mmCIF file of C-alpha atoms in Angstrom:
data_model
loop_
_atom_site.group_PDB
_atom_site.id
_atom_site.type_symbol
_atom_site.label_atom_id
_atom_site.label_comp_id
_atom_site.label_asym_id
_atom_site.label_seq_id
_atom_site.Cartn_x
_atom_site.Cartn_y
_atom_site.Cartn_z
ATOM 1 C CA MET A 1 103.761 101.292 122.835
ATOM 2 C CA GLY A 2 106.492 99.044 124.149
ATOM 3 C CA CYS A 3 110.142 99.092 123.189
ATOM 4 C CA VAL A 4 113.565 97.859 124.195
ATOM 5 C CA VAL A 5 117.040 98.512 122.844
ATOM 6 C CA GLN A 6 119.366 95.594 123.362
ATOM 7 C CA SER A 7 122.836 94.575 122.294
ATOM 8 C CA MET A 8 122.559 91.921 119.591
ATOM 9 C CA VAL A 9 124.565 88.861 118.722
ATOM 10 C CA SER A 10 125.427 89.638 115.115
ATOM 11 C CA ARG A 11 123.962 87.279 112.567
ATOM 12 C CA TYR A 12 127.330 87.531 110.793
ATOM 13 C CA GLN A 13 129.111 86.151 113.853
ATOM 14 C CA THR A 14 126.900 83.099 114.379
ATOM 15 C CA TYR A 15 127.188 81.263 111.088
ATOM 16 C CA ALA A 16 130.489 79.452 111.505
ATOM 17 C CA PRO A 17 130.464 76.587 111.224
ATOM 18 C CA VAL A 18 127.336 76.437 109.059
ATOM 19 C CA TYR A 19 126.042 73.416 110.910
ATOM 20 C CA SER A 20 125.522 75.683 113.945
ATOM 21 C CA TYR A 21 122.230 76.473 112.189
ATOM 22 C CA ASN A 22 120.362 73.381 113.283
ATOM 23 C CA VAL A 23 117.336 72.128 111.339
ATOM 24 C CA SER A 24 114.786 74.176 113.265
ATOM 25 C CA GLY A 25 117.030 77.173 113.922
ATOM 26 C CA VAL A 26 115.857 77.250 117.555
ATOM 27 C CA ALA A 27 119.366 77.172 119.068
ATOM 28 C CA MET A 28 120.803 79.937 116.917
ATOM 29 C CA PRO A 29 121.958 82.843 119.156
ATOM 30 C CA TYR A 30 120.679 85.464 116.704
ATOM 31 C CA LEU A 31 117.188 83.945 116.756
ATOM 32 C CA GLU A 32 117.225 83.846 120.549
ATOM 33 C CA ALA A 33 118.119 87.550 120.596
ATOM 34 C CA LEU A 34 115.204 88.349 118.261
ATOM 35 C CA GLN A 35 112.787 86.357 120.399
ATOM 36 C CA SER A 36 113.968 88.142 123.536
ATOM 37 C CA GLY A 37 113.611 91.569 121.924
ATOM 38 C CA TYR A 38 110.095 91.021 120.585
ATOM 39 C CA SER A 39 108.920 89.408 123.849
ATOM 40 C CA THR A 40 110.219 92.303 125.942
ATOM 41 C CA ALA A 41 108.658 94.955 123.694
ATOM 42 C CA LEU A 42 105.288 93.175 123.776
ATOM 43 C CA ALA A 43 105.439 92.756 127.551
ATOM 44 C CA ARG A 44 105.986 96.509 127.972
ATOM 45 C CA LEU A 45 103.149 97.241 125.536
ATOM 46 C CA ARG A 46 100.857 95.075 127.683
ATOM 47 C CA GLU A 47 101.965 96.898 130.836
ATOM 48 C CA GLU A 48 101.106 100.279 129.319
ATOM 49 C CA ALA A 49 97.733 99.048 128.036
ATOM 50 C CA THR A 50 96.876 97.561 131.450
ATOM 51 C CA THR A 51 97.687 100.895 133.108
ATOM 52 C CA LEU A 52 95.235 102.550 130.695
ATOM 53 C CA GLY A 53 92.515 100.102 131.709
ATOM 54 C CA ALA A 54 92.316 98.513 128.260
ATOM 55 C CA ASP A 55 90.821 95.105 127.476
ATOM 56 C CA GLY A 56 93.151 94.546 124.548
ATOM 57 C CA VAL A 57 95.476 96.053 121.971
ATOM 58 C CA VAL A 58 94.646 95.767 118.265
ATOM 59 C CA ASP A 59 96.480 96.518 115.022
ATOM 60 C CA ILE A 60 99.876 95.870 116.629
ATOM 61 C CA ARG A 61 102.922 96.401 114.434
ATOM 62 C CA LEU A 62 106.285 94.910 115.335
ATOM 63 C CA SER A 63 109.443 96.470 113.909
ATOM 64 C CA THR A 64 113.180 96.705 114.484
ATOM 65 C CA ASN A 65 115.625 99.567 113.977
ATOM 66 C CA SER A 66 119.404 99.584 114.205
ATOM 67 C CA LEU A 67 120.752 101.939 116.841
ATOM 68 C CA GLY A 68 124.500 102.154 117.182
ATOM 69 C CA GLY A 69 125.717 98.747 118.282
ATOM 70 C CA GLY A 70 122.234 97.707 119.371
ATOM 71 C CA GLU A 71 118.792 97.034 117.969
ATOM 72 C CA GLU A 72 115.490 98.670 118.931
ATOM 73 C CA PHE A 73 112.468 96.360 119.115
ATOM 74 C CA LEU A 74 109.227 98.306 118.877
ATOM 75 C CA ALA A 75 105.615 97.168 119.399
ATOM 76 C CA MET A 76 102.887 99.718 118.658
ATOM 77 C CA GLY A 77 99.116 99.310 118.638
ATOM 78 C CA THR A 78 95.768 100.784 119.694
ATOM 79 C CA ALA A 79 94.400 100.051 123.162
ATOM 80 C CA VAL A 80 90.670 99.244 123.169
ATOM 81 C CA ARG A 81 87.976 98.773 125.815
ATOM 82 C CA ALA A 82 84.673 96.935 125.381
ATOM 83 C CA ARG A 83 81.358 98.731 125.876
ATOM 84 C CA SER A 84 80.246 96.299 128.537
ATOM 85 C CA THR A 85 80.032 96.001 132.296
ATOM 86 C CA THR A 86 81.646 92.552 131.986
ATOM 87 C CA ARG A 87 85.386 92.809 131.606
ATOM 88 C CA PRO A 88 87.658 90.171 130.026
ATOM 89 C CA THR A 89 89.778 88.235 132.506
ATOM 90 C CA SER A 90 93.030 89.127 130.743
ATOM 91 C CA LEU A 91 94.297 91.632 128.209
ATOM 92 C CA PHE A 92 94.641 90.378 124.619
ATOM 93 C CA THR A 93 97.064 91.487 121.907
ATOM 94 C CA THR A 94 96.689 91.040 118.163
ATOM 95 C CA GLU A 95 97.980 92.267 114.816
ATOM 96 C CA LEU A 96 94.411 92.195 113.496
ATOM 97 C CA SER A 97 92.409 95.380 113.029
ATOM 98 C CA GLY A 98 89.532 96.324 115.323
ATOM 99 C CA SER A 99 86.936 95.320 112.709
ATOM 100 C CA ASP A 100 88.538 91.911 112.225
ATOM 101 C CA VAL A 101 88.633 91.365 115.995
ATOM 102 C CA ALA A 102 84.920 92.192 116.167
ATOM 103 C CA LYS A 103 84.179 89.602 113.477
ATOM 104 C CA LEU A 104 86.208 86.986 115.310
ATOM 105 C CA MET A 105 84.445 87.590 118.602
ATOM 106 C CA LEU A 106 80.977 87.526 117.019
ATOM 107 C CA ALA A 107 81.900 84.124 115.569
ATOM 108 C CA GLY A 108 83.025 82.832 118.960
ATOM 109 C CA TRP A 109 86.771 83.311 118.630
ATOM 110 C CA VAL A 110 88.808 85.376 121.088
ATOM 111 C CA PRO A 111 92.318 86.638 120.286
ATOM 112 C CA VAL A 112 94.892 85.849 122.961
ATOM 113 C CA GLN A 113 98.259 87.269 122.028
ATOM 114 C CA VAL A 114 100.599 88.229 119.224
ATOM 115 C CA GLU A 115 103.111 85.556 118.294
ATOM 116 C CA TRP A 116 106.415 85.881 116.447
ATOM 117 C CA ALA A 117 108.215 82.784 115.226
ATOM 118 C CA GLY A 118 111.467 82.668 113.301
ATOM 119 C CA ALA A 119 113.764 80.086 111.761
ATOM 120 C CA ALA A 120 117.161 80.305 110.078
ATOM 121 C CA ASN A 121 119.518 78.117 108.137
ATOM 122 C CA ALA A 122 122.445 78.391 105.730
ATOM 123 C CA VAL A 123 123.933 76.600 102.724
ATOM 124 C CA PHE A 124 127.304 76.465 101.035
ATOM 125 C CA THR A 125 127.372 77.858 97.529
ATOM 126 C CA GLY A 126 129.285 74.983 95.971
ATOM 127 C CA TYR A 127 130.087 74.301 92.341
ATOM 128 C CA ALA A 128 126.503 73.438 91.364
ATOM 129 C CA THR A 129 125.134 76.643 92.882
ATOM 130 C CA GLN A 130 127.850 78.756 91.298
ATOM 131 C CA ALA A 131 127.085 77.226 87.905
ATOM 132 C CA GLN A 132 123.368 77.988 88.305
ATOM 133 C CA THR A 133 124.042 81.626 89.279
ATOM 134 C CA SER A 134 126.737 82.357 86.707
ATOM 135 C CA PHE A 135 126.348 84.930 83.942
ATOM 136 C CA TYR A 136 125.826 82.157 81.395
ATOM 137 C CA ALA A 137 123.209 80.190 83.364
ATOM 138 C CA GLY A 138 120.212 82.119 82.060
ATOM 139 C CA ASN A 139 116.793 81.785 83.678
ATOM 140 C CA THR A 140 117.243 78.588 85.653
ATOM 141 C CA GLU A 141 116.267 77.479 89.133
ATOM 142 C CA VAL A 142 118.953 77.626 91.812
ATOM 143 C CA ASP A 143 118.229 74.358 93.601
ATOM 144 C CA SER A 144 120.116 75.032 96.839
ATOM 145 C CA TYR A 145 118.482 78.451 97.292
ATOM 146 C CA THR A 146 115.001 77.027 96.695
ATOM 147 C CA ALA A 147 115.639 74.294 99.253
ATOM 148 C CA LEU A 148 117.007 76.813 101.780
ATOM 149 C CA ILE A 149 114.044 79.178 101.489
ATOM 150 C CA ASN A 150 111.476 76.374 101.660
ATOM 151 C CA ARG A 151 113.216 74.905 104.709
ATOM 152 C CA VAL A 152 113.339 78.096 106.791
ATOM 153 C CA ARG A 153 109.755 79.064 105.909
ATOM 154 C CA ALA A 154 108.473 75.600 106.814
ATOM 155 C CA ASP A 155 110.435 75.676 110.087
ATOM 156 C CA ALA A 156 109.070 79.137 110.966
ATOM 157 C CA ARG A 157 105.484 78.018 110.295
ATOM 158 C CA ARG A 158 106.051 74.910 112.407
ATOM 159 C CA ARG A 159 107.377 76.994 115.286
ATOM 160 C CA PHE A 160 104.394 79.343 114.998
ATOM 161 C CA HIS A 161 102.068 76.324 115.192
ATOM 162 C CA ASP A 162 103.869 75.051 118.303
ATOM 163 C CA MET A 163 103.718 78.472 119.987
ATOM 164 C CA VAL A 164 99.972 78.718 119.311
ATOM 165 C CA ARG A 165 99.438 75.287 120.868
ATOM 166 C CA SER A 166 101.616 76.178 123.866
ATOM 167 C CA VAL A 167 99.146 78.907 124.968
ATOM 168 C CA GLY A 168 96.173 76.545 124.631
ATOM 169 C CA ALA A 169 94.747 78.135 121.482
ATOM 170 C CA ASP A 170 92.746 76.192 118.903
ATOM 171 C CA GLY A 171 94.199 78.078 115.962
ATOM 172 C CA GLY A 172 96.413 80.888 114.810
ATOM 173 C CA ILE A 173 95.843 83.646 112.265
ATOM 174 C CA VAL A 174 98.956 84.541 110.273
ATOM 175 C CA SER A 175 99.059 88.266 109.534
ATOM 176 C CA ARG A 176 102.275 88.360 107.550
ATOM 177 C CA MET A 177 105.502 86.565 106.750
ATOM 178 C CA ALA A 178 108.937 88.019 106.106
ATOM 179 C CA LEU A 179 112.200 86.746 104.675
ATOM 180 C CA SER A 180 115.736 88.117 104.793
ATOM 181 C CA THR A 181 118.939 86.695 103.316
ATOM 182 C CA TRP A 182 122.599 87.557 103.735
ATOM 183 C CA GLU A 183 126.080 86.226 103.061
ATOM 184 C CA PRO A 184 127.818 85.745 106.423
ATOM 185 C CA GLY A 185 130.959 84.299 104.892
ATOM 186 C CA GLU A 186 132.650 83.233 101.712
ATOM 187 C CA GLN A 187 130.518 80.769 99.756
ATOM 188 C CA VAL A 188 127.802 80.807 102.409
ATOM 189 C CA VAL A 189 124.229 82.103 102.051
ATOM 190 C CA ALA A 190 121.917 82.328 105.086
ATOM 191 C CA ALA A 191 118.179 82.989 105.336
ATOM 192 C CA LEU A 192 115.835 84.022 108.141
ATOM 193 C CA ALA A 193 112.063 83.504 107.887
ATOM 194 C CA SER A 194 109.607 85.214 110.256
ATOM 195 C CA VAL A 195 105.916 84.553 110.891
ATOM 196 C CA TYR A 196 103.716 87.141 112.635
ATOM 197 C CA GLY A 197 100.239 86.268 113.824
ATOM 198 C CA THR A 198 97.694 85.870 116.619
ATOM 199 C CA ALA A 199 96.811 82.835 118.694
ATOM 200 C CA SER A 200 93.011 82.483 119.025
ATOM 201 C CA PRO A 201 91.056 79.879 121.015
ATOM 202 C CA SER A 202 87.461 79.097 120.040
ATOM 203 C CA SER A 203 84.787 79.501 122.716
ATOM 204 C CA THR A 204 82.029 77.957 120.589
ATOM 205 C CA GLY A 205 83.774 75.547 118.242
ATOM 206 C CA ALA A 206 82.658 77.659 115.259
ATOM 207 C CA ASP A 207 84.855 78.091 112.222
ATOM 208 C CA PRO A 208 86.622 81.473 112.247
ATOM 209 C CA PRO A 209 85.629 84.024 109.605
ATOM 210 C CA ARG A 210 88.118 85.216 107.065
ATOM 211 C CA PRO A 211 89.783 88.555 107.789
ATOM 212 C CA ALA A 212 88.322 91.473 105.857
ATOM 213 C CA ARG A 213 90.094 92.393 102.632
#
């Protein structure tokens, strides 16, 4: 387990003006706080696993909990050790289960580390949006909301791709995606997309197997 409780820049305080959410969301203070929290929790999880003599940590779950004026970032998983006299050169972390990790390794893929990538943006709810969300609109698409959600999810996936490449991995396995929305101000809707996964380099060039269902 690894955790940290840190004071957070409120997502409600970082929206104004709306253009402070740049296209990729990288510069947003709230996103930077999330990245710092997850990174610290994972670093402490790795320290504990190393002390136990583990080769890796599988089935990791990342979560957050509000605590007073702060936020707890928690990383929990199961430390594992290979039945071999040859030890890996570095400890790996992954959200995948032990059985999925075994399948990956048998196919020549080695998990490296858990990755979290997020992106955020916001839109004004102008006249067109208000008309599409009114009581009389019926079942109709809200164009600005669709564009917002697609944009933040695409940006989060792009950031995940870049983070996987930055550690020298050949690919990344997405375990889950999450989305949250809120209204930080009058006539403003914001969205945050998160991607959780594992960076995995190939040692044989083989195609990775699909995770077990």
